[in-house]
Amino acid sequence: MMVPNNTTEPDMFLFKSGYEFPVYGLATGMFYYIHIPAIVCLIASVICALATIVLSFKDRKVGEFFTEWSKGERLVVYISTCDGLFSASNLMNHLQVLFTLAHVRPKELCVFYGFVMTLFVVAQILIVNLVAINLFVMMFLSKNISFGKYDSGLLIWAFGVSILGATVAASYEQFGPMGIACFNDAFKGHKANMVLTTIPVPVILVTNIVLYIVTFIRIRSGAMIRSLGTNASAVKRHIKAAKRMSMFVLVFVAQWWCFGLVCAWSLFVDNLLEIPEHLNYFMVIFTNLGGVLNLVVYLLVFRNKSRSFMYNPRHMENKRNADLQPAIMTSSTKQHFSPKSETEVFLEMINNEESTEL
């Protein structure tokens, strides 16, 4: 994605791999302005990702992860894990380039960095995209997408696709130096760059933004609450859960907006040198702050909720009885054959799936 800024377009046809490209920024004085901020952001991101995971497990039992933890609390762990491992590998990537003033060697290590970064970037993007779709379906279709037993559906979708994509890219030698660090090879990695980042990232980013906006409008409208009368309190709790889940989408946009912009820009220019250089600087900053942003979300949204969960006996009792709701609802619905209104369907969804509330 990032071609060395001291390389001319005719020179690019003479290269056979990313190792033949000059290191980005050395000839223009931008080298330290790129790598030092990136390293600072990555160190902060790794620390914050670890802190989020530790705080998540501090007052909860690991054995209850899939049974007692809410969907949002599990998502915090998944996304923080992706951010932490991405940031750790990218940190080593930037440190080696900074200390050697050269591309990462040996080649196998550079390929490893590219593989790990691709795996966890793609996995995080797919996880948050599913969250955005779930939000939309929840608020407009009164349904809650199931992640499967032990979140198997979510994990297979996110990590299965990312592992497959990264493995295929590695087998076709798509990973290597891209000018600033190791990712998709600046010369040989165009196919992987196009399939795994250049096209999907802008598309998913725009999709998430659109879904977030329409869902936010739906939440803020208040029409659903006004139409439910005495049941408004139950719907308010459900909408509050939707607001918590929407924070994942908002953080995703904040982290990847510049990367998506650069990817989209590259589709409409013949030479990557035409992309403004300052966008590369902003891209390095924002994409490497994921762990920090997710810790902020956890502290603002989920930390207080976890404490109230632990010390609220009534909520614990409701959580234990939540599994009984589907059976109760099934037996009661057998006695009524009249068509259900949209409001009744929405309330039934809340009762049946209260255990998934964020």
mmCIF file of C-alpha atoms in Angstrom:
data_model
loop_
_atom_site.group_PDB
_atom_site.id
_atom_site.type_symbol
_atom_site.label_atom_id
_atom_site.label_comp_id
_atom_site.label_asym_id
_atom_site.label_seq_id
_atom_site.Cartn_x
_atom_site.Cartn_y
_atom_site.Cartn_z
ATOM 1 C CA MET A 1 0.000 0.000 0.000
ATOM 2 C CA MET A 2 2.736 2.459 0.897
ATOM 3 C CA VAL A 3 5.271 2.871 -1.916
ATOM 4 C CA PRO A 4 8.570 4.570 -1.061
ATOM 5 C CA ASN A 5 8.191 8.277 -1.691
ATOM 6 C CA ASN A 6 11.620 8.588 -3.302
ATOM 7 C CA THR A 7 10.806 6.044 -6.020
ATOM 8 C CA THR A 8 9.777 7.178 -9.474
ATOM 9 C CA GLU A 9 7.214 5.326 -11.557
ATOM 10 C CA PRO A 10 9.714 4.165 -14.242
ATOM 11 C CA ASP A 11 11.968 2.752 -11.509
ATOM 12 C CA MET A 12 9.138 0.549 -10.251
ATOM 13 C CA PHE A 13 9.219 -1.539 -13.413
ATOM 14 C CA LEU A 14 12.842 -2.500 -12.689
ATOM 15 C CA PHE A 15 12.090 -4.043 -9.303
ATOM 16 C CA LYS A 16 11.328 -7.707 -8.683
ATOM 17 C CA SER A 17 10.463 -7.606 -4.968
ATOM 18 C CA GLY A 18 9.835 -5.191 -2.138
ATOM 19 C CA TYR A 19 13.423 -5.591 -0.954
ATOM 20 C CA GLU A 20 14.587 -3.630 -3.983
ATOM 21 C CA PHE A 21 12.472 -0.616 -2.996
ATOM 22 C CA PRO A 22 14.172 2.052 -0.871
ATOM 23 C CA VAL A 23 13.005 2.247 2.736
ATOM 24 C CA TYR A 24 10.167 4.740 3.021
ATOM 25 C CA GLY A 25 11.147 8.194 4.292
ATOM 26 C CA LEU A 26 14.938 7.842 4.444
ATOM 27 C CA ALA A 27 15.531 10.131 1.463
ATOM 28 C CA THR A 28 12.936 12.739 2.466
ATOM 29 C CA GLY A 29 13.464 12.955 6.230
ATOM 30 C CA MET A 30 10.061 11.391 7.015
ATOM 31 C CA PHE A 31 11.525 8.134 8.329
ATOM 32 C CA TYR A 32 11.585 9.001 12.034
ATOM 33 C CA TYR A 33 8.336 10.963 11.827
ATOM 34 C CA ILE A 34 6.646 7.762 10.693
ATOM 35 C CA HIS A 35 8.292 5.095 12.838
ATOM 36 C CA ILE A 36 8.597 6.837 16.211
ATOM 37 C CA PRO A 37 4.908 7.841 16.441
ATOM 38 C CA ALA A 38 3.963 4.377 15.193
ATOM 39 C CA ILE A 39 6.064 2.700 17.899
ATOM 40 C CA VAL A 40 4.622 4.944 20.627
ATOM 41 C CA CYS A 41 1.071 4.193 19.485
ATOM 42 C CA LEU A 42 1.765 0.458 19.223
ATOM 43 C CA ILE A 43 3.298 0.247 22.715
ATOM 44 C CA ALA A 44 0.258 2.038 24.129
ATOM 45 C CA SER A 45 -2.039 -0.235 22.128
ATOM 46 C CA VAL A 46 -0.384 -3.434 23.380
ATOM 47 C CA ILE A 47 -0.531 -2.251 27.001
ATOM 48 C CA CYS A 48 -4.165 -1.178 26.691
ATOM 49 C CA ALA A 49 -5.203 -4.404 24.955
ATOM 50 C CA LEU A 50 -3.613 -6.456 27.753
ATOM 51 C CA ALA A 51 -5.247 -4.224 30.366
ATOM 52 C CA THR A 52 -8.660 -4.704 28.749
ATOM 53 C CA ILE A 53 -8.321 -8.480 28.751
ATOM 54 C CA VAL A 54 -7.034 -8.578 32.352
ATOM 55 C CA LEU A 55 -9.822 -6.307 33.599
ATOM 56 C CA SER A 56 -12.401 -8.359 31.718
ATOM 57 C CA PHE A 57 -11.349 -11.564 33.496
ATOM 58 C CA LYS A 58 -10.576 -9.933 36.845
ATOM 59 C CA ASP A 59 -14.042 -10.281 38.393
ATOM 60 C CA ARG A 60 -15.385 -13.067 36.171
ATOM 61 C CA LYS A 61 -14.780 -16.799 35.940
ATOM 62 C CA VAL A 62 -13.075 -18.153 32.835
ATOM 63 C CA GLY A 63 -15.285 -21.246 32.899
ATOM 64 C CA GLU A 64 -18.378 -19.063 32.571
ATOM 65 C CA PHE A 65 -17.114 -17.218 29.483
ATOM 66 C CA PHE A 66 -19.681 -18.752 27.113
ATOM 67 C CA THR A 67 -22.493 -19.215 29.622
ATOM 68 C CA GLU A 68 -22.621 -16.153 31.887
ATOM 69 C CA TRP A 69 -20.753 -13.483 29.948
ATOM 70 C CA SER A 70 -22.839 -11.253 27.705
ATOM 71 C CA LYS A 71 -22.247 -11.080 23.977
ATOM 72 C CA GLY A 72 -20.690 -7.620 24.283
ATOM 73 C CA GLU A 73 -18.271 -8.701 27.008
ATOM 74 C CA ARG A 74 -17.062 -11.572 24.861
ATOM 75 C CA LEU A 75 -16.658 -9.262 21.881
ATOM 76 C CA VAL A 76 -14.416 -7.012 23.968
ATOM 77 C CA VAL A 77 -12.084 -9.961 24.557
ATOM 78 C CA TYR A 78 -12.086 -11.048 20.908
ATOM 79 C CA ILE A 79 -11.408 -7.577 19.517
ATOM 80 C CA SER A 80 -8.788 -6.755 22.170
ATOM 81 C CA THR A 81 -7.006 -10.019 21.389
ATOM 82 C CA CYS A 82 -6.928 -9.139 17.688
ATOM 83 C CA ASP A 83 -5.659 -5.638 18.437
ATOM 84 C CA GLY A 84 -3.061 -6.864 20.913
ATOM 85 C CA LEU A 85 -1.536 -9.486 18.619
ATOM 86 C CA PHE A 86 -1.657 -7.192 15.590
ATOM 87 C CA SER A 87 0.010 -4.404 17.572
ATOM 88 C CA ALA A 88 2.675 -6.698 19.057
ATOM 89 C CA SER A 89 3.749 -8.053 15.657
ATOM 90 C CA ASN A 90 3.630 -4.602 14.053
ATOM 91 C CA LEU A 91 5.648 -3.167 16.951
ATOM 92 C CA MET A 92 8.460 -5.676 16.366
ATOM 93 C CA ASN A 93 8.154 -4.871 12.676
ATOM 94 C CA HIS A 94 8.687 -1.121 13.155
ATOM 95 C CA LEU A 95 11.406 -1.556 15.805
ATOM 96 C CA GLN A 96 13.536 -3.701 13.521
ATOM 97 C CA VAL A 97 13.204 -1.217 10.654
ATOM 98 C CA LEU A 98 14.000 1.701 12.989
ATOM 99 C CA PHE A 99 17.156 0.131 14.438
ATOM 100 C CA THR A 100 18.529 -1.269 11.176
ATOM 101 C CA LEU A 101 17.402 1.534 8.826
ATOM 102 C CA ALA A 102 16.627 -1.270 6.369
ATOM 103 C CA HIS A 103 13.917 -3.742 5.458
ATOM 104 C CA VAL A 104 13.206 -6.614 7.837
ATOM 105 C CA ARG A 105 15.415 -9.645 7.309
ATOM 106 C CA PRO A 106 15.436 -12.576 7.012
ATOM 107 C CA LYS A 107 12.651 -12.783 4.479
ATOM 108 C CA GLU A 108 10.844 -15.485 6.463
ATOM 109 C CA LEU A 109 10.507 -13.123 9.433
ATOM 110 C CA CYS A 110 9.055 -10.427 7.188
ATOM 111 C CA VAL A 111 6.577 -12.952 5.790
ATOM 112 C CA PHE A 112 5.634 -13.965 9.347
ATOM 113 C CA TYR A 113 4.908 -10.333 10.283
ATOM 114 C CA GLY A 114 2.777 -9.907 7.177
ATOM 115 C CA PHE A 115 0.893 -13.143 7.845
ATOM 116 C CA VAL A 116 0.099 -12.307 11.491
ATOM 117 C CA MET A 117 -0.919 -8.737 10.723
ATOM 118 C CA THR A 118 -3.190 -9.814 7.865
ATOM 119 C CA LEU A 119 -4.775 -12.551 9.973
ATOM 120 C CA PHE A 120 -5.793 -10.306 12.859
ATOM 121 C CA VAL A 121 -6.675 -7.247 10.772
ATOM 122 C CA VAL A 122 -9.059 -9.255 8.598
ATOM 123 C CA ALA A 123 -10.483 -11.099 11.618
ATOM 124 C CA GLN A 124 -11.225 -7.859 13.465
ATOM 125 C CA ILE A 125 -12.815 -6.303 10.388
ATOM 126 C CA LEU A 126 -15.110 -9.307 9.928
ATOM 127 C CA ILE A 127 -16.066 -9.400 13.621
ATOM 128 C CA VAL A 128 -17.058 -5.728 13.717
ATOM 129 C CA ASN A 129 -18.910 -6.017 10.414
ATOM 130 C CA LEU A 130 -20.999 -8.841 11.871
ATOM 131 C CA VAL A 131 -21.674 -6.660 14.921
ATOM 132 C CA ALA A 132 -22.922 -3.852 12.657
ATOM 133 C CA ILE A 133 -25.190 -6.259 10.765
ATOM 134 C CA ASN A 134 -26.478 -7.693 14.052
ATOM 135 C CA LEU A 135 -27.302 -4.180 15.260
ATOM 136 C CA PHE A 136 -29.281 -3.427 12.124
ATOM 137 C CA VAL A 137 -31.182 -6.721 12.239
ATOM 138 C CA MET A 138 -31.872 -6.267 15.948
ATOM 139 C CA MET A 139 -33.393 -2.814 15.598
ATOM 140 C CA PHE A 140 -35.204 -3.161 12.263
ATOM 141 C CA LEU A 141 -36.149 -6.843 12.034
ATOM 142 C CA SER A 142 -36.531 -7.576 15.752
ATOM 143 C CA LYS A 143 -34.107 -10.476 15.576
ATOM 144 C CA ASN A 144 -30.798 -11.210 17.245
ATOM 145 C CA ILE A 145 -28.210 -13.055 15.159
ATOM 146 C CA SER A 146 -26.895 -16.079 17.011
ATOM 147 C CA PHE A 147 -23.119 -16.507 17.111
ATOM 148 C CA GLY A 148 -23.559 -20.254 17.560
ATOM 149 C CA LYS A 149 -22.595 -22.515 20.434
ATOM 150 C CA TYR A 150 -19.391 -21.225 22.028
ATOM 151 C CA ASP A 151 -19.495 -18.420 19.434
ATOM 152 C CA SER A 152 -18.447 -21.019 16.870
ATOM 153 C CA GLY A 153 -20.198 -19.244 14.010
ATOM 154 C CA LEU A 154 -18.487 -15.943 14.749
ATOM 155 C CA LEU A 155 -15.051 -17.485 15.285
ATOM 156 C CA ILE A 156 -15.200 -19.691 12.183
ATOM 157 C CA TRP A 157 -16.356 -16.760 10.066
ATOM 158 C CA ALA A 158 -13.757 -14.303 11.382
ATOM 159 C CA PHE A 159 -10.698 -16.474 11.892
ATOM 160 C CA GLY A 160 -11.482 -19.135 9.301
ATOM 161 C CA VAL A 161 -11.669 -16.600 6.484
ATOM 162 C CA SER A 162 -8.639 -14.650 7.727
ATOM 163 C CA ILE A 163 -6.462 -17.758 8.171
ATOM 164 C CA LEU A 164 -7.455 -19.038 4.743
ATOM 165 C CA GLY A 165 -6.766 -15.676 3.088
ATOM 166 C CA ALA A 166 -3.414 -15.207 4.823
ATOM 167 C CA THR A 167 -2.346 -18.778 4.045
ATOM 168 C CA VAL A 168 -3.173 -18.446 0.352
ATOM 169 C CA ALA A 169 -1.376 -15.090 0.211
ATOM 170 C CA ALA A 170 1.718 -16.565 1.865
ATOM 171 C CA SER A 171 1.746 -19.548 -0.503
ATOM 172 C CA TYR A 172 1.820 -17.141 -3.458
ATOM 173 C CA GLU A 173 4.615 -15.053 -1.893
ATOM 174 C CA GLN A 174 2.436 -11.989 -1.437
ATOM 175 C CA PHE A 175 3.995 -10.882 1.868
ATOM 176 C CA GLY A 176 7.160 -8.797 2.076
ATOM 177 C CA PRO A 177 8.443 -5.227 2.519
ATOM 178 C CA MET A 178 5.975 -2.568 1.411
ATOM 179 C CA GLY A 179 8.318 0.378 1.934
ATOM 180 C CA ILE A 180 7.610 1.304 5.513
ATOM 181 C CA ALA A 181 7.397 -2.177 7.073
ATOM 182 C CA CYS A 182 6.399 -5.748 6.267
ATOM 183 C CA PHE A 183 2.890 -6.414 5.037
ATOM 184 C CA ASN A 184 1.963 -6.986 1.385
ATOM 185 C CA ASP A 185 5.073 -6.950 -0.790
ATOM 186 C CA ALA A 186 5.330 -3.611 -2.612
ATOM 187 C CA PHE A 187 5.997 -5.379 -5.922
ATOM 188 C CA LYS A 188 4.625 -8.943 -5.712
ATOM 189 C CA GLY A 189 1.789 -8.390 -3.243
ATOM 190 C CA HIS A 190 -0.675 -6.517 -5.441
ATOM 191 C CA LYS A 191 -3.178 -9.404 -5.621
ATOM 192 C CA ALA A 192 -3.306 -9.930 -1.868
ATOM 193 C CA ASN A 193 -3.386 -6.190 -1.358
ATOM 194 C CA MET A 194 -6.380 -5.890 -3.669
ATOM 195 C CA VAL A 195 -8.311 -8.912 -2.356
ATOM 196 C CA LEU A 196 -7.613 -8.577 1.392
ATOM 197 C CA THR A 197 -7.392 -4.806 1.946
ATOM 198 C CA THR A 198 -7.784 -2.404 -0.989
ATOM 199 C CA ILE A 199 -11.314 -3.475 -1.975
ATOM 200 C CA PRO A 200 -12.854 -5.020 1.200
ATOM 201 C CA VAL A 201 -11.711 -2.407 3.729
ATOM 202 C CA PRO A 202 -13.404 0.618 2.055
ATOM 203 C CA VAL A 203 -16.516 -1.456 1.252
ATOM 204 C CA ILE A 204 -16.881 -2.785 4.803
ATOM 205 C CA LEU A 205 -16.022 0.612 6.275
ATOM 206 C CA VAL A 206 -18.751 2.353 4.276
ATOM 207 C CA THR A 207 -21.198 -0.469 5.038
ATOM 208 C CA ASN A 208 -20.531 -0.188 8.774
ATOM 209 C CA ILE A 209 -20.930 3.586 8.680
ATOM 210 C CA VAL A 210 -24.269 3.334 6.858
ATOM 211 C CA LEU A 211 -25.556 0.626 9.203
ATOM 212 C CA TYR A 212 -24.394 2.627 12.217
ATOM 213 C CA ILE A 213 -26.133 5.804 11.016
ATOM 214 C CA VAL A 214 -29.492 4.183 10.244
ATOM 215 C CA THR A 215 -29.383 2.191 13.483
ATOM 216 C CA PHE A 216 -28.487 5.301 15.482
ATOM 217 C CA ILE A 217 -31.416 7.155 13.910
ATOM 218 C CA ARG A 218 -33.690 4.248 14.813
ATOM 219 C CA ILE A 219 -32.454 4.248 18.400
ATOM 220 C CA ARG A 220 -32.801 8.001 18.769
ATOM 221 C CA SER A 221 -36.232 8.231 17.165
ATOM 222 C CA GLY A 222 -38.038 6.943 20.263
ATOM 223 C CA ALA A 223 -40.971 5.839 18.114
ATOM 224 C CA MET A 224 -40.656 2.238 19.246
ATOM 225 C CA ILE A 225 -40.675 3.187 22.926
ATOM 226 C CA ARG A 226 -43.720 5.427 22.563
ATOM 227 C CA SER A 227 -45.630 2.665 20.784
ATOM 228 C CA LEU A 228 -45.073 0.141 23.565
ATOM 229 C CA GLY A 229 -46.592 1.997 26.507
ATOM 230 C CA THR A 230 -46.167 -0.032 29.690
ATOM 231 C CA ASN A 231 -43.512 -2.244 28.069
ATOM 232 C CA ALA A 232 -41.282 0.717 27.302
ATOM 233 C CA SER A 233 -38.885 -0.063 30.162
ATOM 234 C CA ALA A 234 -38.036 -3.480 28.689
ATOM 235 C CA VAL A 235 -37.392 -1.968 25.277
ATOM 236 C CA LYS A 236 -35.248 0.763 26.820
ATOM 237 C CA ARG A 237 -33.002 -1.909 28.278
ATOM 238 C CA HIS A 238 -32.746 -3.548 24.880
ATOM 239 C CA ILE A 239 -31.976 -0.246 23.174
ATOM 240 C CA LYS A 240 -29.346 0.478 25.811
ATOM 241 C CA ALA A 241 -27.718 -2.838 24.915
ATOM 242 C CA ALA A 242 -27.793 -1.841 21.240
ATOM 243 C CA LYS A 243 -26.083 1.434 22.105
ATOM 244 C CA ARG A 244 -23.301 -0.468 23.850
ATOM 245 C CA MET A 245 -22.804 -2.727 20.863
ATOM 246 C CA SER A 246 -22.735 0.277 18.517
ATOM 247 C CA MET A 247 -19.595 1.511 20.276
ATOM 248 C CA PHE A 248 -17.646 -1.305 18.594
ATOM 249 C CA VAL A 249 -18.678 0.027 15.195
ATOM 250 C CA LEU A 250 -17.814 3.594 16.160
ATOM 251 C CA VAL A 251 -14.335 2.598 17.375
ATOM 252 C CA PHE A 252 -13.781 0.572 14.211
ATOM 253 C CA VAL A 253 -14.530 3.633 12.080
ATOM 254 C CA ALA A 254 -12.180 5.778 14.202
ATOM 255 C CA GLN A 255 -9.366 3.238 13.856
ATOM 256 C CA TRP A 256 -9.648 2.367 10.154
ATOM 257 C CA TRP A 257 -11.092 5.461 8.440
ATOM 258 C CA CYS A 258 -7.724 6.666 7.115
ATOM 259 C CA PHE A 259 -6.619 3.207 6.018
ATOM 260 C CA GLY A 260 -9.900 2.801 4.161
ATOM 261 C CA LEU A 261 -9.477 6.222 2.559
ATOM 262 C CA VAL A 262 -5.977 5.370 1.336
ATOM 263 C CA CYS A 263 -7.224 2.020 -0.010
ATOM 264 C CA ALA A 264 -10.084 3.699 -1.868
ATOM 265 C CA TRP A 265 -7.781 6.438 -3.173
ATOM 266 C CA SER A 266 -5.388 3.854 -4.595
ATOM 267 C CA LEU A 267 -8.203 2.464 -6.766
ATOM 268 C CA PHE A 268 -8.502 5.726 -8.700
ATOM 269 C CA VAL A 269 -4.866 6.614 -9.342
ATOM 270 C CA ASP A 270 -2.359 5.056 -11.729
ATOM 271 C CA ASN A 271 0.568 5.742 -9.412
ATOM 272 C CA LEU A 272 0.458 5.322 -5.637
ATOM 273 C CA LEU A 273 2.824 8.289 -5.388
ATOM 274 C CA GLU A 274 -0.191 10.461 -6.167
ATOM 275 C CA ILE A 275 -1.686 9.693 -2.748
ATOM 276 C CA PRO A 276 -0.945 12.637 -0.397
ATOM 277 C CA GLU A 277 1.975 11.830 1.863
ATOM 278 C CA HIS A 278 0.335 13.202 5.007
ATOM 279 C CA LEU A 279 -2.359 10.503 4.705
ATOM 280 C CA ASN A 280 0.337 7.905 5.329
ATOM 281 C CA TYR A 281 1.205 9.679 8.575
ATOM 282 C CA PHE A 282 -2.415 9.739 9.776
ATOM 283 C CA MET A 283 -2.863 6.128 8.696
ATOM 284 C CA VAL A 284 0.076 5.012 10.839
ATOM 285 C CA ILE A 285 -1.322 6.846 13.875
ATOM 286 C CA PHE A 286 -4.973 5.782 13.765
ATOM 287 C CA THR A 287 -4.559 2.164 12.671
ATOM 288 C CA ASN A 288 -2.137 1.552 15.541
ATOM 289 C CA LEU A 289 -4.393 2.933 18.293
ATOM 290 C CA GLY A 290 -6.917 0.103 18.310
ATOM 291 C CA GLY A 291 -6.003 -1.229 21.746
ATOM 292 C CA VAL A 292 -6.281 2.241 23.290
ATOM 293 C CA LEU A 293 -9.697 2.872 21.726
ATOM 294 C CA ASN A 294 -11.065 -0.485 22.873
ATOM 295 C CA LEU A 295 -9.879 0.112 26.441
ATOM 296 C CA VAL A 296 -11.750 3.412 26.427
ATOM 297 C CA VAL A 297 -14.912 1.599 25.292
ATOM 298 C CA TYR A 298 -14.479 -1.022 28.004
ATOM 299 C CA LEU A 299 -13.964 1.528 30.783
ATOM 300 C CA LEU A 300 -16.853 3.729 29.679
ATOM 301 C CA VAL A 301 -19.384 1.049 28.827
ATOM 302 C CA PHE A 302 -18.597 -2.411 30.163
ATOM 303 C CA ARG A 303 -16.578 -1.912 33.347
ATOM 304 C CA ASN A 304 -19.456 -0.438 35.356
ATOM 305 C CA LYS A 305 -21.839 -3.009 33.903
ATOM 306 C CA SER A 306 -19.582 -5.878 35.018
ATOM 307 C CA ARG A 307 -19.457 -4.491 38.555
ATOM 308 C CA SER A 308 -23.224 -4.088 38.731
ATOM 309 C CA PHE A 309 -23.635 -7.628 37.402
ATOM 310 C CA MET A 310 -21.417 -9.058 40.128
ATOM 311 C CA TYR A 311 -23.198 -7.266 42.970
ATOM 312 C CA ASN A 312 -26.794 -7.398 41.735
ATOM 313 C CA PRO A 313 -28.435 -10.621 42.987
ATOM 314 C CA ARG A 314 -31.631 -9.907 41.056
ATOM 315 C CA HIS A 315 -29.738 -9.681 37.789
ATOM 316 C CA MET A 316 -27.913 -12.912 38.593
ATOM 317 C CA GLU A 317 -31.250 -14.631 39.198
ATOM 318 C CA ASN A 318 -32.638 -13.270 35.926
ATOM 319 C CA LYS A 319 -29.528 -14.529 34.155
ATOM 320 C CA ARG A 320 -30.000 -18.044 35.534
ATOM 321 C CA ASN A 321 -33.672 -18.077 34.613
ATOM 322 C CA ALA A 322 -33.123 -16.667 31.144
ATOM 323 C CA ASP A 323 -32.777 -20.137 29.638
ATOM 324 C CA LEU A 324 -36.303 -20.962 30.828
ATOM 325 C CA GLN A 325 -37.840 -18.167 28.795
ATOM 326 C CA PRO A 326 -37.896 -19.927 25.401
ATOM 327 C CA ALA A 327 -39.780 -22.892 26.879
ATOM 328 C CA ILE A 328 -42.280 -20.617 28.597
ATOM 329 C CA MET A 329 -42.805 -18.556 25.477
ATOM 330 C CA THR A 330 -43.201 -21.691 23.354
ATOM 331 C CA SER A 331 -45.887 -23.146 25.583
ATOM 332 C CA SER A 332 -47.757 -19.872 25.775
ATOM 333 C CA THR A 333 -47.671 -19.206 22.053
ATOM 334 C CA LYS A 334 -49.251 -22.591 21.329
ATOM 335 C CA GLN A 335 -52.447 -21.252 22.902
ATOM 336 C CA HIS A 336 -52.675 -18.218 20.653
ATOM 337 C CA PHE A 337 -53.030 -18.408 16.924
ATOM 338 C CA SER A 338 -53.717 -14.762 16.133
ATOM 339 C CA PRO A 339 -51.068 -12.969 14.033
ATOM 340 C CA LYS A 340 -48.491 -11.054 16.068
ATOM 341 C CA SER A 341 -47.832 -7.398 15.614
ATOM 342 C CA GLU A 342 -44.336 -6.013 15.083
ATOM 343 C CA THR A 343 -44.401 -4.773 18.683
ATOM 344 C CA GLU A 344 -45.266 -8.230 20.052
ATOM 345 C CA VAL A 345 -42.533 -9.851 18.007
ATOM 346 C CA PHE A 346 -39.997 -7.340 19.290
ATOM 347 C CA LEU A 347 -41.004 -7.946 22.922
ATOM 348 C CA GLU A 348 -40.846 -11.713 22.454
ATOM 349 C CA MET A 349 -37.348 -11.379 21.064
ATOM 350 C CA ILE A 350 -36.336 -9.399 24.151
ATOM 351 C CA ASN A 351 -37.732 -12.045 26.519
ATOM 352 C CA ASN A 352 -36.255 -14.960 24.625
ATOM 353 C CA GLU A 353 -32.790 -13.487 24.263
ATOM 354 C CA GLU A 354 -32.305 -11.461 27.406
ATOM 355 C CA SER A 355 -29.270 -13.572 28.205
ATOM 356 C CA THR A 356 -27.479 -12.054 25.182
ATOM 357 C CA GLU A 357 -27.936 -8.475 26.355
ATOM 358 C CA LEU A 358 -24.698 -6.534 26.319
#
